[in-house]
Each structure stands twice: as C-alpha cells, then as structure tokens.
Coordinates of C-alpha atoms in Angstrom, one line a residue:
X1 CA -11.2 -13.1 11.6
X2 CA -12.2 -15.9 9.2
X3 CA -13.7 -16.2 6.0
X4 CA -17.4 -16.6 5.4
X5 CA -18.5 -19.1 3.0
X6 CA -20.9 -16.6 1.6
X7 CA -18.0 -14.8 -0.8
X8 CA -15.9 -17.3 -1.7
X9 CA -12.4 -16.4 -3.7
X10 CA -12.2 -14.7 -7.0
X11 CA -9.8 -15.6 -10.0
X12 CA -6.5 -13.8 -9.4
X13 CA -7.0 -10.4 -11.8
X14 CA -2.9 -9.5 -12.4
X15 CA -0.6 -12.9 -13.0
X16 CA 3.2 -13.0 -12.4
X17 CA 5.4 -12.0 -9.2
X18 CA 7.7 -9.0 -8.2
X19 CA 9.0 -7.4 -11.2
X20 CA 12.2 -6.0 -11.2
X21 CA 14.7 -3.0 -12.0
X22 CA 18.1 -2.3 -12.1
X23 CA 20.0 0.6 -10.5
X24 CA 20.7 3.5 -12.8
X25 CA 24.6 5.4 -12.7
X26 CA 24.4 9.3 -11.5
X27 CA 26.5 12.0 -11.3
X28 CA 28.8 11.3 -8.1
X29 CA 29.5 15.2 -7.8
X30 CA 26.1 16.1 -6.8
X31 CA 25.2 15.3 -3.0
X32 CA 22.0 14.5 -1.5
X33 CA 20.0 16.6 0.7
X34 CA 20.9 16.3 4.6
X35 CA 17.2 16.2 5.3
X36 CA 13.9 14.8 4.8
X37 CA 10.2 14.7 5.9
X38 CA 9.9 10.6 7.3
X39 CA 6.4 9.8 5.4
X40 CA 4.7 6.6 6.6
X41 CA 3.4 4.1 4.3
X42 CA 0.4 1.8 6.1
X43 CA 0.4 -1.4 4.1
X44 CA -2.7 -3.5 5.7
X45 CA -4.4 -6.4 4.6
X46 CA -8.5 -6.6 4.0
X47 CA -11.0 -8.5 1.7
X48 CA -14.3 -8.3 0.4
X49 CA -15.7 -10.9 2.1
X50 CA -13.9 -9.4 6.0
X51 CA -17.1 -7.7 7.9
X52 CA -14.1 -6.3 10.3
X53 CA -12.2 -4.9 7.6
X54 CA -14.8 -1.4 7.5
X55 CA -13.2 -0.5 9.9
X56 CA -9.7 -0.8 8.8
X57 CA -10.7 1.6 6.5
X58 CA -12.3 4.2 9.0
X59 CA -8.7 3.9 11.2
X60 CA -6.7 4.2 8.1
X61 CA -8.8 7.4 6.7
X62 CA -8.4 8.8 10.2
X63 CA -4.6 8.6 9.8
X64 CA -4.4 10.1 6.5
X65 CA -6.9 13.5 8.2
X66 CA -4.0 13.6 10.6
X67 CA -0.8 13.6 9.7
X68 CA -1.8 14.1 5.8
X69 CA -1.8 12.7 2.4
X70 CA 1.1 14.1 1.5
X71 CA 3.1 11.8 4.6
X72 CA 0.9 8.8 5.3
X73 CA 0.0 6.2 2.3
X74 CA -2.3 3.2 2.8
X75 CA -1.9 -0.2 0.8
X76 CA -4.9 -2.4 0.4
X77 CA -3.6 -5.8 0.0
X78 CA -7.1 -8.0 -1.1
X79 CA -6.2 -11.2 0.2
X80 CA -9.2 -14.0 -1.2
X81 CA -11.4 -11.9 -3.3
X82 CA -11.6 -10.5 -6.4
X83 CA -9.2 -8.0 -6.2
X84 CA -6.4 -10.8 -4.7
X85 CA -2.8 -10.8 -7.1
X86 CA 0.1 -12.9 -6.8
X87 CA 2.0 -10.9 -4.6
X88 CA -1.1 -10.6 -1.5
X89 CA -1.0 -14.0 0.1
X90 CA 3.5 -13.7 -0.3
X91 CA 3.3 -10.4 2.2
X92 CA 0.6 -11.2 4.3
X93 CA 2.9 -14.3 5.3
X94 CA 5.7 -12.3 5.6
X95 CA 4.7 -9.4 7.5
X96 CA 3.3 -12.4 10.0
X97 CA -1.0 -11.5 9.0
X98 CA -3.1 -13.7 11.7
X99 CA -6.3 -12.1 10.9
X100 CA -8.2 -9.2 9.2
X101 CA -7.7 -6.2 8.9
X102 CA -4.3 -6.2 10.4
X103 CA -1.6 -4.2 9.1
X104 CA 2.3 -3.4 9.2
X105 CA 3.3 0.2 9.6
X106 CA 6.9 1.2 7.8
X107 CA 7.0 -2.5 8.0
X108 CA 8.4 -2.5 11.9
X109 CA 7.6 -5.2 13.4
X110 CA 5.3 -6.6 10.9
X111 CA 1.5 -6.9 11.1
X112 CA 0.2 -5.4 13.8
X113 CA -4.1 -4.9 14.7
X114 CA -5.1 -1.5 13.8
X115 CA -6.0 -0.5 17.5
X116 CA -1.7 -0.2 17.3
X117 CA -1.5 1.9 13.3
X118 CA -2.0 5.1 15.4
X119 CA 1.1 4.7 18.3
X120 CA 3.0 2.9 15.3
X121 CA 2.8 5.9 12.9
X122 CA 3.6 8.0 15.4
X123 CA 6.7 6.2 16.5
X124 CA 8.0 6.4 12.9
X125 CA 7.8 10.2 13.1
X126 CA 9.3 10.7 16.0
X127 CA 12.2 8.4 14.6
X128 CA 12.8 11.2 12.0
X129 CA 14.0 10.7 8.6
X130 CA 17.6 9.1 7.3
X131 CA 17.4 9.2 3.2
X132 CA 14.6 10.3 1.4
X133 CA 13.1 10.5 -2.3
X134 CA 12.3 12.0 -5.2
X135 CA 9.9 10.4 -7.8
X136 CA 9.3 10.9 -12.0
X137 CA 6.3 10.1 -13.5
X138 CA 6.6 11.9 -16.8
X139 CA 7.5 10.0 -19.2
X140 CA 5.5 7.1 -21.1
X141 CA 4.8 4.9 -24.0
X142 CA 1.4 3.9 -25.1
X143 CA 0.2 2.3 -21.4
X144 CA 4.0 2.2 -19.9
X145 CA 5.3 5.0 -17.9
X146 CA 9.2 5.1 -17.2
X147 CA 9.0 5.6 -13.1
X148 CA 12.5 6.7 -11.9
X149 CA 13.1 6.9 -8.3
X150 CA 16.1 8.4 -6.9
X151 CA 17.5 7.9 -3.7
X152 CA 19.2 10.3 -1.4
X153 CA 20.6 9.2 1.9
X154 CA 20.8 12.3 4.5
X155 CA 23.8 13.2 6.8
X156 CA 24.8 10.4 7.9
X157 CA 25.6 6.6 6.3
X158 CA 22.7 3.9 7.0
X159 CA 22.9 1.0 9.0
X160 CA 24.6 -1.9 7.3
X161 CA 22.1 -4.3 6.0
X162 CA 20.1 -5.4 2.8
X163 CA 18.3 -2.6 1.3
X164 CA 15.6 -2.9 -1.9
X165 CA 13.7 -0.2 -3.3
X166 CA 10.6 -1.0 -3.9
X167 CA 7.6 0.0 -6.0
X168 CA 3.9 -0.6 -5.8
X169 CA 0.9 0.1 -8.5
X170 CA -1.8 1.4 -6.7
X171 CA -5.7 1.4 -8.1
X172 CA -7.1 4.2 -6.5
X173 CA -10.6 3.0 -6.7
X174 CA -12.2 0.0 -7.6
X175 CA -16.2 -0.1 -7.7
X176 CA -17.6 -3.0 -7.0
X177 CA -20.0 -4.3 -9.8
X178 CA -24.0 -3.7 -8.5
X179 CA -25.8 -7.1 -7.7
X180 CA -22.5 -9.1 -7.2
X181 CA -22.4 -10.0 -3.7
X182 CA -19.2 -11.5 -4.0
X183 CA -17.8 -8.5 -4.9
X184 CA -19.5 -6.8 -2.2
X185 CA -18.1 -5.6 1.1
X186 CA -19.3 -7.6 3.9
X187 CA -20.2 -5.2 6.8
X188 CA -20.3 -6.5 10.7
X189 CA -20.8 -2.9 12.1
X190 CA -24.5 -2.5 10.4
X191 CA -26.0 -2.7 13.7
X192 CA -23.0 -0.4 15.8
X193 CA -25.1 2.8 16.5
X194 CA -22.2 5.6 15.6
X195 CA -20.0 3.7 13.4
X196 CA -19.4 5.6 10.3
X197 CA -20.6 2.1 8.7
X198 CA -24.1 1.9 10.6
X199 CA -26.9 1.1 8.9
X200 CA -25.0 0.1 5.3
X201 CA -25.9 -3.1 3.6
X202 CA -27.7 -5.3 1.8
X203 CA -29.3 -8.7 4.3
X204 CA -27.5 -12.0 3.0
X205 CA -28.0 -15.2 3.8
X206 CA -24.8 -17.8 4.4
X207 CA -24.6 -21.6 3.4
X208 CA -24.9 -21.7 7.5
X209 CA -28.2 -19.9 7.2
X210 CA -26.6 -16.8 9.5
X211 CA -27.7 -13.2 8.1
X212 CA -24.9 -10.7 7.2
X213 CA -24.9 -7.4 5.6
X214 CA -23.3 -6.9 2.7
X215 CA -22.4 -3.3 1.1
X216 CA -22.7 -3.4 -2.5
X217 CA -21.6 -1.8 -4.6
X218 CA -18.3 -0.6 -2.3
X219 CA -15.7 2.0 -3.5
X220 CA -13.0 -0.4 -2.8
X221 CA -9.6 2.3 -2.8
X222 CA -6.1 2.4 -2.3
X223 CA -5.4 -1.2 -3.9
X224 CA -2.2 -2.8 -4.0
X225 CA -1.7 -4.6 -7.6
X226 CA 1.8 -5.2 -8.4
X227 CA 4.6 -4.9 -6.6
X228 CA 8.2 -4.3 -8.1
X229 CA 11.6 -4.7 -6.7
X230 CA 15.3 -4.5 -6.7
X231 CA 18.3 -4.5 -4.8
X232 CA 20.6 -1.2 -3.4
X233 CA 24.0 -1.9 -3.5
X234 CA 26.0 -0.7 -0.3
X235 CA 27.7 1.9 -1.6
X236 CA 24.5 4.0 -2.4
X237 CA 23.6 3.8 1.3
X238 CA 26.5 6.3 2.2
X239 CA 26.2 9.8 3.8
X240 CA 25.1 12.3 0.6
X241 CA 25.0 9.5 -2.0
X242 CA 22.5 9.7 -4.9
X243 CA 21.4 6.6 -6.5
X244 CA 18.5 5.8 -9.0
X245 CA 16.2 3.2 -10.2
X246 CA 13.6 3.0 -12.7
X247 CA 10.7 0.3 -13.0
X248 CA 8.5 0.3 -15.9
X249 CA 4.8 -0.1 -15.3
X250 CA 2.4 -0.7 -16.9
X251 CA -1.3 0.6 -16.8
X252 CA -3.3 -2.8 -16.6
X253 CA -6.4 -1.1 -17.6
X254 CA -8.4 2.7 -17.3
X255 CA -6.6 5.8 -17.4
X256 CA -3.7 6.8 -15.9
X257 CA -5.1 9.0 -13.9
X258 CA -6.6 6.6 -12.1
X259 CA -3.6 5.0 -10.3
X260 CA -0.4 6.2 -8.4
X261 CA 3.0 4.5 -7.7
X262 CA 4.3 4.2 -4.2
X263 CA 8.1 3.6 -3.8
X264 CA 10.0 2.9 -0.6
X265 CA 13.5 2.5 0.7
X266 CA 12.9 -1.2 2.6
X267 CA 15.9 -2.5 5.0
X268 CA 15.8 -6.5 4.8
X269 CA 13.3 -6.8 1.7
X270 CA 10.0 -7.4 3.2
X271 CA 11.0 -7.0 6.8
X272 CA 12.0 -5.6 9.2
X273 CA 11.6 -1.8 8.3
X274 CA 10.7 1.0 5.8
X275 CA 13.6 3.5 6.0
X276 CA 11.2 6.4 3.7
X277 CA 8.4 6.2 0.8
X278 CA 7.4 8.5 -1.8
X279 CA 4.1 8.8 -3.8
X280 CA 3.8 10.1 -7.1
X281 CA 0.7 10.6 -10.2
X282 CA 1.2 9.6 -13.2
X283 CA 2.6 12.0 -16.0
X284 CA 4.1 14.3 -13.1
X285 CA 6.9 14.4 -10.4
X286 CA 7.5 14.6 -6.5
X287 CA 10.5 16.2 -5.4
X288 CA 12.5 15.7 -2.5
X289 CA 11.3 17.1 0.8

C-alpha cells in the first residue's frame, strides 16, 4: 500500500549504517554439536502511517503462539515514520518490499505478503537445521554489552557461498506518545467486524479530506534499530567447526532490559537465505539447542 499524507516521515532516530565485528580465534579441539533446532526469524516491513500493517502484526503474533518464542523471531523494520533508521529503507530494497506489510521469512526468497509467512515458516522447518548458535549477553560497560556469538556448523560442511553473521538491536516496545497522530498507528480494519483490530481508533481527517482511524497511543514492538555485520571466513563453515564473533552494542536509551539481540547465520549477506538465528536478553546467555 501507499502512504497517506496524513503522517508524513519522522527524523531518522539512530544515524550511521551496519556496524561491524571481527571473527574471534577458538579452540580447534572442541567440535560443534551435530544438531540443532532451525528457529525462524520473520523480518517484515510496517509503519505508523500503513492501516494494513495491523494486521501484519496479528499474522506475526499468530506465528510466534505456534511454533513459539523460543523458535520464531519477528523484526519490525519502520520504514517512513518515526521509528525509520538508516538501515530500513537499505533492506526493504533488498529483500525486494513492493508494499506494506510484506515480509521475508529466513530471508528465502525475499519479501513475500503475509498471506505466504505461515507456508514459508513452515518450509524452513521442514528444511531442518545445518549450524546453529549459542549467544552471551553477560558482559557490559556502562550502556555497552560485549555480545559474543558463536557459531557451530552440524554434521556436515555448508554449501559454498558468502556467509555474514549478523546481529540486530531489537526495542521491544515502543509507546507511541498520546495526542501525536503521527506517531499513531493508522488502522484500516476499524470497521472489519472480527478483526482483532475492530473498533480501535481515533477519526482523522487527511489533506484529501478522507476519514481514517488512527490508534493512538500504539505499543509499537519488536523494532529493528541497528543492524551489525561481518564476514565468515570459509573455513568456519566446515563440518564440527566452532567460530565466534562479538559485536558491541550499545543501549541507545532505557534499560537494558528493555531490548534483545537477534543474531543470524545469513548465506549471501542480505539474500538469498538465513541458515539459523538465535535470540538472547541482555546480561544473560542462550545455549546451543
């Protein structure tokens, strides 16, 4: 869909690119495990002013009730609102976004609509699981925790290729301030007896004079905020081969507690696949499984 004039864009809130990492030496003796649980990371693309996008969110919670929040993760990548950093608009065009909400799942085949999340997902699973890993949280410095990610590849070598690992700061929750339309969530479903979205708004009026309904204030969630990146040499994607990486993040603002990091194995950079992803809290740890 297309924007309405009503919310127009927001200042960009976080400045700067991809930040990077560099691959940490390990102990060659210890071997990886041969297996892993595949997880699914749903990275899909919304904004404030999208009346559509409710129900992006009502697919993507639906995915999380069944196969868990321990194996599916959602991104919210804001693209022209508020919540909109440097690194939205870079992979909506490269996961191919036409509209909104669309979103890619593992990354295979890029953007897809979200009648096609639930077959996706499932088609990941069913794939089954080829490295895996195992995420720490624990350490930190005033605002900066020291995220290492280790990578374990399972029984048998990966596919030759380009390989990153890649991390992502996630806001759990963003509010959006009371009286700020802008910051609102525009809802087309208000009228849609049975949608979980019925009924929820505030009337608006567009520069066109059309009425919408706007939700405000909206528990924006799952927010992508900066992204972080860097290359797997080809020797760490052998059978039983531990590598590791570590990014440094920063907390932009709040309490830790308020954010998570997301890290995934990605084949190609930003396409065309997510091998496996991990999510972690700060100040704690998640193992392999």
């Amino acid at each position: 869909m297309k924007k309405f004039t009503l919310l127009a864009a927001a200042a960009v809130i976080l400045a700067g690119g991809m930040q990077s990492c560099k691959p940490e030496t390990t102990d060659t003796t210890v071997k990886a495990p041969t297996s892993y649980t595949q997880k699914i990371v749903l990275e899909y693309f919304s904004g404030a002013w999208c009346g559509y996008c409710p129900d992006g969110r009502v697919v993507a919670e639906k995915l999380i009730t069944q196969y868990g929040e321990s194996k599916f993760f959602p991104i919210t990548y804001h693209v022209g609102d508020y919540l909109e950093n440097s690194d939205c608009q870079t992979t909506a065009t490269a996961l191919n976004v036409t509209g909104y909400p669309m979103g890619a799942i593992n990354r295979v085949g890029g953007a897809v609509s979200r009648s096609s999340w639930g077959a996706k997902a499932q088609a990941v699973i069913d794939e089954g699981a080829k490295c895996g890993l195992a995420l720490d949280a624990k350490t930190v410095s005033g605002s900066t925790y020291t995220v290492k990610a280790k990578l374990g590849i399972g029984a048998a070598d990966l596919s030759s290729g380009a390989y990153k690992m890649e991390g992502f700061l996630i806001k759990k929750v963003d509010n959006s301030p009371a009286g700020d339309l802008q910051k609102g969530q525009m809802n087309y479903y208000y009228s849609t007896a049975g949608h979980p979205y019925y009924g929820k708004g505030t009337a608006a009026t567009t520069t066109s004079g059309s009425t919408v309904y706007v939700i405000n204030p909206y528990d924006h969630i799952n927010i992508h905020m900066k992204s972080y990146s860097a290359a797997v040499d080809a020797a760490n994607i052998t059978a039983g081969k531990i590598s590791e990486y570590t990014f440094s993040v920063d907390i932009p603002y709040g309490d830790a507690s308020e954010w998570h990091f997301i890290a995934s194995l990605n084949k190609g950079g930003l396409a065309p696949q997510t091998m496996n992803t991990q999510k972690v809290e700060f100040g704690a740890a998640a193992a392999w499984d």
